[in-house]
CSV table of C-alpha atoms in Angstrom, one decimal:
chain,number,residue,atom,x,y,z
R,1,MET,CA,-129.7,197.0,54.3
R,2,VAL,CA,-129.8,197.1,50.5
R,3,PRO,CA,-126.4,196.6,49.0
R,4,VAL,CA,-125.3,199.5,46.8
R,5,THR,CA,-123.8,198.5,43.5
R,6,PRO,CA,-121.0,200.8,42.4
R,7,THR,CA,-121.6,202.6,39.1
R,8,GLY,CA,-118.1,203.8,38.5
R,9,PRO,CA,-115.2,201.8,37.0
R,10,THR,CA,-113.8,199.1,39.3
R,11,THR,CA,-110.2,199.1,40.4
R,12,ARG,CA,-109.4,196.2,38.2
R,13,GLY,CA,-111.0,197.8,35.1
R,14,LEU,CA,-109.1,201.0,35.8
R,15,PHE,CA,-105.8,199.1,36.1
R,16,ALA,CA,-106.5,197.3,32.8
R,17,ARG,CA,-107.2,200.6,31.0
R,18,LEU,CA,-104.0,202.1,32.4
R,19,ARG,CA,-102.0,199.1,31.3
R,20,ASP,CA,-103.5,199.1,27.8
R,21,GLY,CA,-102.8,202.9,27.6
R,22,TYR,CA,-99.2,202.3,28.8
R,23,ARG,CA,-98.7,199.6,26.1
R,24,ALA,CA,-100.2,201.8,23.4
R,25,HIS,CA,-98.4,205.0,24.3
R,26,PRO,CA,-95.1,204.1,26.1
R,27,LEU,CA,-93.6,207.6,25.5
R,28,ALA,CA,-96.5,209.2,27.3
R,29,PHE,CA,-96.0,206.8,30.2
R,30,ASP,CA,-92.3,207.5,30.4
R,31,ALA,CA,-93.0,211.3,30.4
R,32,THR,CA,-95.4,210.8,33.3
R,33,LEU,CA,-92.9,208.7,35.1
R,34,ALA,CA,-90.2,211.4,34.5
R,35,PHE,CA,-92.4,214.0,36.0
R,36,GLY,CA,-93.1,211.9,39.0
R,37,VAL,CA,-89.4,211.3,39.5
R,38,LEU,CA,-88.8,215.1,39.2
R,39,VAL,CA,-91.4,215.9,41.8
R,40,SER,CA,-89.9,213.2,44.2
R,41,MET,CA,-86.4,214.6,43.7
R,42,ILE,CA,-87.5,218.2,44.4
R,43,ALA,CA,-89.5,217.1,47.4
R,44,GLY,CA,-86.5,215.1,48.7
R,45,SER,CA,-84.1,218.1,48.3
R,46,PHE,CA,-86.2,220.0,50.8
R,47,THR,CA,-85.9,217.3,53.3
R,48,ASP,CA,-83.1,217.2,55.9
R,49,PRO,CA,-82.6,213.7,57.4
R,50,HIS,CA,-80.7,215.2,60.3
R,51,GLY,CA,-82.8,218.4,60.8
R,52,SER,CA,-83.7,217.7,64.4
R,53,PRO,CA,-82.8,215.3,67.2
R,54,THR,CA,-86.2,213.7,66.8
R,55,GLY,CA,-86.0,213.0,63.0
R,56,PRO,CA,-85.9,214.5,59.6
R,57,THR,CA,-87.4,218.0,58.9
R,58,PHE,CA,-88.9,219.4,55.7
R,59,GLY,CA,-88.2,222.9,54.5
R,60,ASP,CA,-85.1,223.7,56.5
R,61,ARG,CA,-82.9,223.5,53.5
R,62,VAL,CA,-83.5,224.7,49.9
R,63,PRO,CA,-81.8,223.3,46.8
R,64,SER,CA,-79.5,225.4,44.8
R,65,VAL,CA,-80.2,226.5,41.2
R,66,LEU,CA,-77.6,224.1,39.9
R,67,SER,CA,-79.3,221.2,41.8
R,68,VAL,CA,-82.7,222.1,40.4
R,69,LEU,CA,-81.2,222.2,36.9
R,70,LEU,CA,-79.5,218.9,37.3
R,71,MET,CA,-82.7,217.3,38.6
R,72,VAL,CA,-84.6,218.6,35.6
R,73,LEU,CA,-81.9,217.3,33.2
R,74,GLY,CA,-82.0,213.8,34.9
R,75,ALA,CA,-85.8,213.7,34.8
R,76,VAL,CA,-86.0,214.8,31.2
R,77,ALA,CA,-83.4,212.1,30.2
R,78,LEU,CA,-85.8,209.4,31.6
R,79,VAL,CA,-88.3,210.2,28.8
R,80,LEU,CA,-85.9,208.4,26.4
R,81,ARG,CA,-85.0,205.5,28.8
R,82,ARG,CA,-86.6,202.9,26.4
R,83,ARG,CA,-85.0,204.1,23.2
R,84,ARG,CA,-81.5,204.7,24.6
R,85,PRO,CA,-81.3,202.9,28.0
R,86,PHE,CA,-77.4,202.9,28.2
R,87,HIS,CA,-77.1,206.4,27.1
R,88,VAL,CA,-79.7,207.6,29.6
R,89,LEU,CA,-78.0,205.6,32.4
R,90,CYS,CA,-74.6,207.2,31.6
R,91,PHE,CA,-76.1,210.7,31.5
R,92,THR,CA,-78.0,210.3,34.7
R,93,VAL,CA,-74.9,208.9,36.5
R,94,ALA,CA,-72.9,211.9,35.1
R,95,VAL,CA,-75.4,214.5,36.5
R,96,SER,CA,-75.6,212.6,39.8
R,97,LEU,CA,-71.8,212.7,40.1
R,98,LEU,CA,-71.8,216.4,39.2
R,99,GLU,CA,-74.3,217.0,42.0
R,100,LEU,CA,-72.4,214.9,44.5
R,101,VAL,CA,-69.0,216.6,43.8
R,102,ASN,CA,-70.1,220.2,43.5
R,103,ASP,CA,-72.8,220.7,46.2
R,104,THR,CA,-72.0,220.7,49.9
R,105,ARG,CA,-75.6,219.6,50.5
R,106,PRO,CA,-76.3,217.3,47.6
R,107,ALA,CA,-79.9,216.7,46.4
R,108,THR,CA,-81.5,213.4,45.4
R,109,VAL,CA,-80.5,213.6,41.7
R,110,ALA,CA,-79.3,210.0,41.9
R,111,MET,CA,-82.9,208.9,41.9
R,112,SER,CA,-82.9,209.4,38.1
R,113,ALA,CA,-79.9,207.1,37.9
R,114,VAL,CA,-81.7,204.5,39.9
R,115,VAL,CA,-84.6,204.5,37.5
R,116,ALA,CA,-82.3,204.4,34.5
R,117,LEU,CA,-80.4,201.4,36.0
R,118,TYR,CA,-83.7,199.5,36.5
R,119,THR,CA,-84.5,200.1,32.8
R,120,VAL,CA,-81.1,198.8,31.7
R,121,ALA,CA,-81.4,195.7,33.9
R,122,SER,CA,-84.9,194.9,32.6
R,123,ARG,CA,-83.8,195.1,29.0
R,124,THR,CA,-80.5,193.3,28.9
R,125,ASP,CA,-79.0,189.9,29.9
R,126,ARG,CA,-78.1,189.0,33.5
R,127,PRO,CA,-74.2,189.2,33.2
R,128,THR,CA,-74.5,192.7,31.6
R,129,THR,CA,-77.0,193.7,34.4
R,130,TRP,CA,-74.7,192.8,37.2
R,131,ARG,CA,-71.6,194.3,35.5
R,132,VAL,CA,-73.4,197.6,34.9
R,133,GLY,CA,-75.1,197.5,38.2
R,134,LEU,CA,-72.0,196.9,40.2
R,135,ALA,CA,-70.2,199.6,38.3
R,136,THR,CA,-73.0,202.1,38.9
R,137,MET,CA,-73.2,201.2,42.6
R,138,ALA,CA,-69.5,201.5,43.1
R,139,VAL,CA,-69.1,204.9,41.3
R,140,LEU,CA,-72.1,206.6,43.0
R,141,THR,CA,-71.4,205.2,46.4
R,142,ALA,CA,-67.7,206.0,46.2
R,143,ALA,CA,-68.5,209.6,45.1
R,144,ALA,CA,-70.9,210.1,47.9
R,145,MET,CA,-68.5,208.8,50.5
R,146,ALA,CA,-65.6,210.8,49.1
R,147,PHE,CA,-67.2,214.1,48.4
R,148,GLY,CA,-70.4,214.2,50.5
R,149,PRO,CA,-70.7,216.4,53.6
R,150,THR,CA,-71.5,213.5,55.8
R,151,PRO,CA,-69.1,210.8,57.1
R,152,TRP,CA,-68.4,207.9,54.7
R,153,TYR,CA,-70.4,205.5,56.8
R,154,ALA,CA,-73.5,207.8,56.9
R,155,GLN,CA,-76.9,206.2,56.2
R,156,GLU,CA,-77.4,208.4,53.1
R,157,ASN,CA,-74.4,206.6,51.5
R,158,VAL,CA,-75.6,203.2,52.5
R,159,GLY,CA,-79.1,204.1,51.2
R,160,LEU,CA,-77.6,205.1,47.8
R,161,PHE,CA,-75.8,201.8,47.7
R,162,ALA,CA,-79.0,199.9,48.6
R,163,TRP,CA,-81.2,201.7,46.1
R,164,THR,CA,-78.9,201.1,43.2
R,165,GLY,CA,-78.6,197.5,44.1
R,166,MET,CA,-82.3,197.0,44.4
R,167,ALA,CA,-82.9,198.7,41.1
R,168,ALA,CA,-80.5,196.2,39.3
R,169,ALA,CA,-82.1,193.3,41.1
R,170,ALA,CA,-85.7,194.5,40.4
R,171,GLY,CA,-84.9,195.0,36.7
R,172,ASP,CA,-83.3,191.6,36.4
R,173,ALA,CA,-86.4,190.0,38.1
R,174,VAL,CA,-88.7,191.8,35.7
R,175,ARG,CA,-86.7,190.7,32.7
R,176,SER,CA,-86.6,187.1,34.0
R,177,ARG,CA,-90.4,187.0,34.5
R,178,ARG,CA,-91.0,188.6,31.1
R,179,ALA,CA,-88.8,185.9,29.5
R,180,PHE,CA,-90.6,183.2,31.4
R,181,VAL,CA,-94.0,184.4,30.3
R,182,ASP,CA,-92.8,184.7,26.7
R,183,ALA,CA,-91.5,181.1,26.8
R,184,ILE,CA,-94.8,179.9,28.2
R,185,ARG,CA,-96.7,181.7,25.5
R,186,GLU,CA,-94.4,180.4,22.8
R,187,ARG,CA,-94.8,176.8,24.0
R,188,ALA,CA,-98.6,177.2,24.1
R,189,GLU,CA,-98.6,178.6,20.5
R,190,ARG,CA,-96.3,175.7,19.4
R,191,ALA,CA,-98.5,173.2,21.1
R,192,GLU,CA,-101.5,174.7,19.4
R,193,ARG,CA,-99.8,174.5,16.0
R,194,THR,CA,-98.8,170.9,16.7
R,195,ARG,CA,-102.3,170.0,17.7
R,196,GLU,CA,-103.7,171.6,14.5
R,197,GLU,CA,-101.1,169.8,12.4
R,198,GLU,CA,-101.8,166.5,14.1
R,199,ALA,CA,-105.5,167.0,13.6
R,200,GLY,CA,-105.0,167.8,9.9
R,201,ARG,CA,-102.8,164.8,9.5
R,202,ARG,CA,-105.3,162.5,11.1
R,203,VAL,CA,-108.1,164.0,9.0
R,204,ALA,CA,-106.0,163.4,5.8
R,205,GLU,CA,-105.2,159.8,6.8
R,206,GLU,CA,-108.9,159.1,7.6
R,207,ARG,CA,-110.0,160.6,4.2
R,208,LEU,CA,-107.4,158.5,2.5
R,209,ARG,CA,-108.5,155.4,4.3
R,210,ILE,CA,-112.2,155.9,3.5
R,211,ALA,CA,-111.2,156.7,-0.1
R,212,ARG,CA,-109.4,153.3,-0.3
R,213,ASP,CA,-112.3,151.5,1.2
R,214,LEU,CA,-114.7,153.1,-1.3
R,215,HIS,CA,-112.5,152.3,-4.2
R,216,ASP,CA,-112.1,148.7,-3.1
R,217,VAL,CA,-115.9,148.2,-2.6
R,218,VAL,CA,-116.9,149.9,-5.8
R,219,ALA,CA,-114.3,148.4,-8.0
R,220,HIS,CA,-114.9,144.8,-6.7
R,221,HIS,CA,-118.7,144.8,-6.8
R,222,ILE,CA,-119.2,146.9,-9.9
R,223,ALA,CA,-116.8,144.6,-11.8
R,224,LEU,CA,-118.8,141.6,-10.7
R,225,VAL,CA,-122.1,143.3,-11.7
R,226,ASN,CA,-120.6,144.2,-15.0
R,227,VAL,CA,-119.6,140.7,-15.7
R,228,GLN,CA,-122.8,139.1,-14.6
R,229,ALA,CA,-124.9,141.6,-16.5
R,230,GLY,CA,-122.9,140.9,-19.7
R,231,VAL,CA,-123.5,137.1,-19.2
R,232,ALA,CA,-127.2,137.7,-18.7
R,233,ALA,CA,-127.5,139.9,-21.8
R,234,HIS,CA,-125.6,137.3,-23.8
R,235,VAL,CA,-127.7,134.2,-22.8
R,236,MET,CA,-131.1,135.9,-22.2
R,237,ASP,CA,-132.7,134.6,-25.4
R,238,LYS,CA,-131.2,131.1,-25.6
R,239,ARG,CA,-130.7,130.1,-22.0
R,240,PRO,CA,-133.1,132.1,-19.8
R,241,ASP,CA,-132.3,129.9,-16.7
R,242,GLN,CA,-128.6,130.9,-16.9
R,243,ALA,CA,-129.6,134.5,-17.4
R,244,LYS,CA,-131.8,134.3,-14.4
R,245,GLU,CA,-128.9,132.9,-12.4
R,246,ALA,CA,-126.6,135.7,-13.6
R,247,LEU,CA,-129.2,138.3,-12.6
R,248,ALA,CA,-129.4,136.8,-9.2
R,249,HIS,CA,-125.7,137.2,-8.8
R,250,VAL,CA,-126.1,140.8,-10.0
R,251,ARG,CA,-128.6,141.3,-7.3
R,252,ASP,CA,-126.4,139.7,-4.6
R,253,ALA,CA,-123.4,141.8,-5.7
R,254,SER,CA,-125.4,144.9,-5.7
R,255,ARG,CA,-126.8,144.2,-2.2
R,256,SER,CA,-123.3,143.5,-0.9
R,257,ALA,CA,-122.0,146.7,-2.5
R,258,LEU,CA,-124.8,148.7,-0.9
R,259,ASP,CA,-124.2,147.2,2.5
R,260,GLU,CA,-120.4,147.9,2.4
R,261,LEU,CA,-121.0,151.4,1.1
R,262,ARG,CA,-123.5,152.0,3.9
R,263,ALA,CA,-120.9,150.8,6.4
R,264,THR,CA,-118.1,152.9,4.9
R,265,VAL,CA,-120.2,156.0,4.6
R,266,GLY,CA,-121.5,155.4,8.1
R,267,LEU,CA,-118.0,156.2,9.4
R,268,LEU,CA,-118.7,159.8,8.5
R,269,ARG,CA,-121.6,159.9,11.0
R,270,GLN,CA,-121.4,161.7,14.3
R,271,SER,CA,-120.4,159.6,17.2
R,272,GLY,CA,-123.5,158.4,19.1
R,273,ASP,CA,-125.7,158.4,15.9
R,274,PRO,CA,-128.2,155.6,16.4
R,275,GLU,CA,-128.2,155.0,12.6
R,276,ALA,CA,-124.5,154.4,12.5
R,277,PRO,CA,-123.6,150.9,11.4
R,278,THR,CA,-122.4,148.4,14.0
R,279,GLU,CA,-121.3,145.6,11.8
R,280,PRO,CA,-117.6,144.6,12.0
R,281,ALA,CA,-115.2,145.4,9.2
R,282,PRO,CA,-114.6,142.5,6.8
R,283,GLY,CA,-111.6,140.3,7.3
R,284,LEU,CA,-110.1,136.9,6.4
R,285,ALA,CA,-112.9,135.2,8.4
R,286,VAL,CA,-115.2,135.9,5.4
R,287,LEU,CA,-112.6,135.2,2.8
R,288,ASP,CA,-114.5,132.2,1.5
R,289,GLY,CA,-117.5,134.4,0.8
R,290,LEU,CA,-115.4,136.8,-1.2
R,291,LEU,CA,-113.8,134.1,-3.3
R,292,ASP,CA,-117.3,132.6,-3.9
R,293,SER,CA,-118.4,135.9,-5.4
R,294,PHE,CA,-115.5,135.8,-7.9
R,295,ARG,CA,-116.3,132.2,-8.7
R,296,ASN,CA,-119.9,133.1,-9.4
R,297,ALA,CA,-118.6,135.7,-11.8
R,298,GLY,CA,-116.7,133.1,-13.8
R,299,LEU,CA,-113.2,133.4,-12.2
R,300,PRO,CA,-111.9,130.1,-10.9
R,301,VAL,CA,-110.1,130.8,-7.6
R,302,ALA,CA,-108.1,128.3,-5.5
R,303,LEU,CA,-107.4,128.9,-1.8
R,304,ALA,CA,-104.5,127.6,0.3
R,305,ARG,CA,-104.3,128.6,4.0
R,306,THR,CA,-101.7,127.6,6.4
R,307,ASP,CA,-102.4,130.2,9.1
R,308,GLY,CA,-104.8,128.0,11.0
R,309,GLU,CA,-107.4,130.8,10.6
R,310,ARG,CA,-106.0,132.4,13.7
R,311,PRO,CA,-107.4,135.9,14.2
R,312,LEU,CA,-105.4,138.9,13.2
R,313,PRO,CA,-105.4,142.5,14.5
R,314,ALA,CA,-108.3,144.4,13.1
R,315,THR,CA,-106.3,146.7,10.9
R,316,VAL,CA,-104.1,143.8,9.5
R,317,ASP,CA,-107.2,141.7,9.0
R,318,LEU,CA,-109.0,144.4,7.0
R,319,ALA,CA,-105.8,145.2,5.0
R,320,ALA,CA,-105.4,141.5,4.1
R,321,TYR,CA,-109.0,141.2,3.0
R,322,ARG,CA,-108.8,144.3,0.8
R,323,ILE,CA,-105.6,143.2,-0.8
R,324,VAL,CA,-107.1,139.9,-1.9
R,325,GLN,CA,-110.2,141.7,-3.0
R,326,GLU,CA,-108.4,144.3,-5.1
R,327,ALA,CA,-105.9,141.7,-6.6
R,328,LEU,CA,-108.7,139.4,-7.7
R,329,THR,CA,-110.7,142.4,-9.1
R,330,ASN,CA,-107.6,143.3,-11.2
R,331,VAL,CA,-107.4,139.7,-12.4
R,332,ARG,CA,-111.1,139.7,-13.4
R,333,LYS,CA,-110.7,143.0,-15.2
R,334,HIS,CA,-107.3,142.6,-16.9
R,335,ALA,CA,-106.2,139.0,-17.0
R,336,GLY,CA,-108.6,137.8,-19.8
R,337,PRO,CA,-111.6,135.5,-19.8
R,338,ASP,CA,-109.7,132.3,-19.3
R,339,ALA,CA,-107.6,133.3,-16.4
R,340,GLU,CA,-107.5,131.4,-13.1
R,341,ALA,CA,-106.3,132.7,-9.8
R,342,GLU,CA,-104.7,131.2,-6.6
R,343,VAL,CA,-104.8,132.8,-3.2
R,344,SER,CA,-102.6,131.8,-0.3
R,345,VAL,CA,-102.5,132.9,3.3
R,346,VAL,CA,-99.4,131.9,5.2
R,347,ARG,CA,-98.5,132.8,8.8
R,348,VAL,CA,-94.7,133.0,9.2
R,349,GLY,CA,-93.5,134.0,12.7
R,350,ARG,CA,-94.7,137.5,13.4
R,351,THR,CA,-95.9,138.1,9.8
R,352,VAL,CA,-98.7,137.0,7.6
R,353,GLU,CA,-98.1,136.6,3.8
R,354,ILE,CA,-100.9,137.2,1.3
R,355,THR,CA,-100.2,136.0,-2.2
R,356,VAL,CA,-102.4,136.2,-5.3
R,357,LEU,CA,-101.3,134.6,-8.5
R,358,ASP,CA,-103.0,134.4,-11.9
R,359,ASN,CA,-102.1,132.9,-15.3
R,360,GLY,CA,-103.7,135.5,-17.4
R,361,THR,CA,-102.4,136.8,-20.7
R,362,SER,CA,-102.5,140.6,-19.8
R,363,GLU,CA,-100.0,142.2,-17.5
R,364,VAL,CA,-101.0,144.8,-14.9
R,365,ALA,CA,-98.1,147.1,-14.4
R,366,SER,CA,-96.9,147.8,-10.9
R,367,ASP,CA,-97.4,151.5,-11.6
R,368,PRO,CA,-101.1,152.1,-11.6
R,369,ALA,CA,-100.8,155.5,-13.3
R,370,PRO,CA,-100.9,154.2,-16.9
R,371,HIS,CA,-104.2,152.5,-16.3
R,372,GLY,CA,-105.7,155.5,-14.6
R,373,GLY,CA,-106.7,153.5,-11.5
R,374,HIS,CA,-105.8,153.5,-7.8
R,375,GLY,CA,-105.9,149.8,-7.0
R,376,LEU,CA,-102.2,149.0,-6.7
R,377,LEU,CA,-101.6,152.4,-5.2
R,378,GLY,CA,-104.2,151.8,-2.6
R,379,MET,CA,-102.7,148.4,-1.7
R,380,ARG,CA,-99.2,150.0,-1.3
R,381,GLU,CA,-100.7,152.6,1.0
R,382,ARG,CA,-102.4,150.0,3.1
R,383,VAL,CA,-99.3,147.9,3.4
R,384,GLY,CA,-97.1,150.9,4.0
R,385,ALA,CA,-99.3,152.2,6.8
R,386,LEU,CA,-98.9,148.9,8.7
R,387,GLY,CA,-95.1,148.7,8.1
R,388,GLY,CA,-95.3,145.8,5.7
R,389,THR,CA,-94.0,145.2,2.1
R,390,LEU,CA,-95.9,144.8,-1.1
R,391,THR,CA,-94.4,143.1,-4.3
R,392,THR,CA,-96.2,143.3,-7.6
R,393,ALA,CA,-94.7,141.9,-10.8
R,394,PRO,CA,-95.5,139.8,-13.9
R,395,ARG,CA,-94.8,136.1,-13.6
R,396,TYR,CA,-92.4,134.2,-15.9
R,397,GLY,CA,-94.4,132.6,-18.6
R,398,GLY,CA,-97.5,134.9,-18.2
R,399,GLY,CA,-99.7,136.1,-15.5
R,400,PHE,CA,-99.2,138.4,-12.5
R,401,ARG,CA,-98.1,138.0,-8.9
R,402,VAL,CA,-99.2,140.2,-5.9
R,403,GLN,CA,-97.5,139.4,-2.5
R,404,ALA,CA,-98.0,141.4,0.7
R,405,ILE,CA,-96.1,140.7,3.9
R,406,LEU,CA,-97.9,142.2,6.9
R,407,PRO,CA,-96.6,142.3,10.5
R,408,VAL,CA,-99.0,140.6,12.9
R,409,THR,CA,-98.3,143.4,15.4
R,410,SER,CA,-99.6,146.6,13.7
R,411,ARG,CA,-98.3,150.1,14.2
R,412,THR,CA,-101.4,150.8,16.3
R,413,GLY,CA,-100.1,148.4,19.0
R,414,GLU,CA,-102.6,145.7,18.3
R,415,ASP,CA,-101.4,142.1,18.7
R,416,THR,CA,-102.8,138.6,18.9
């Protein structure tokens, strides 16, 4: 047998359309609901629950003109149940009481009050729902028991009590579910905003870190290239051997700059790129090579280490290396041709202290803005990101002092 594919709309698609139409035109939906309630009330008014010994009968009784008028008024009021829920409830309860008091064979006008009570319960808080619900149940049930043609314990009176109670409970359940769904949606939106903000913050931090690395690499190596090129140009005619040596340093510094730039720019590659660099970031393990590059550029640098060359966390190690690099670059650029520098690395408890001193004649202000550079600012950002402290100040008698105290346990949780 060949299965037949239905060509018409599915039940789920039809329900979705009805739901969307209901949300787009709530007044039309309420008018349809009011008409359905009116039809139900009129049909119920023709039903006699005690029409025969075997059960209820239909058509044995006919509602009066007043009952039909009250049913129409109660149904019409339901059209405004969203805009004026309490007013509609009061009105439908009033017409229901009028029907119960004046008719010896009351019709089902109270059905409009049941729908109105459900609307109130679904649009207000729980305490108000139960206060209004209990009052509505008490008033309608008491009126039915006191003025109805049946005994007070008749099932019609119990049914009225049950229907009003279920309307209040159903409305409260709908309101609770709607509030629960709204809370979940709000949490999801808040989580999405938080993820976006966190992603933006991480991107900004990564851009700042790469910018610092690029500045440190370019400032250091270009400063060395500039010095050695000046030396080569100065001694080219009279001392070609020295000029050749200076050009060799230029070539080495340029190669080092290219290697570090390639490693830094390689951080921007996609993960899994086979061309991405795999060399480790520089640290204090290659500090001697860094100092040799400055010595070759004509800056005497002395080194004192009491840390036992114990390894540091990667982020702390890189920050210490960059601080020494940037501080010596500033010495070479600003301290004068006869300046000398001292570098010390001291491990004190859970911290490592990096100190760079020089005896130059020029002072580098702790605020980098007047010089138009970002070296000291970059050092402060590196140290601040790790939770350390940075001190930069002129020395008494001339020169400058840069001291960074870095925690051995970084904020990323690395430790040694």
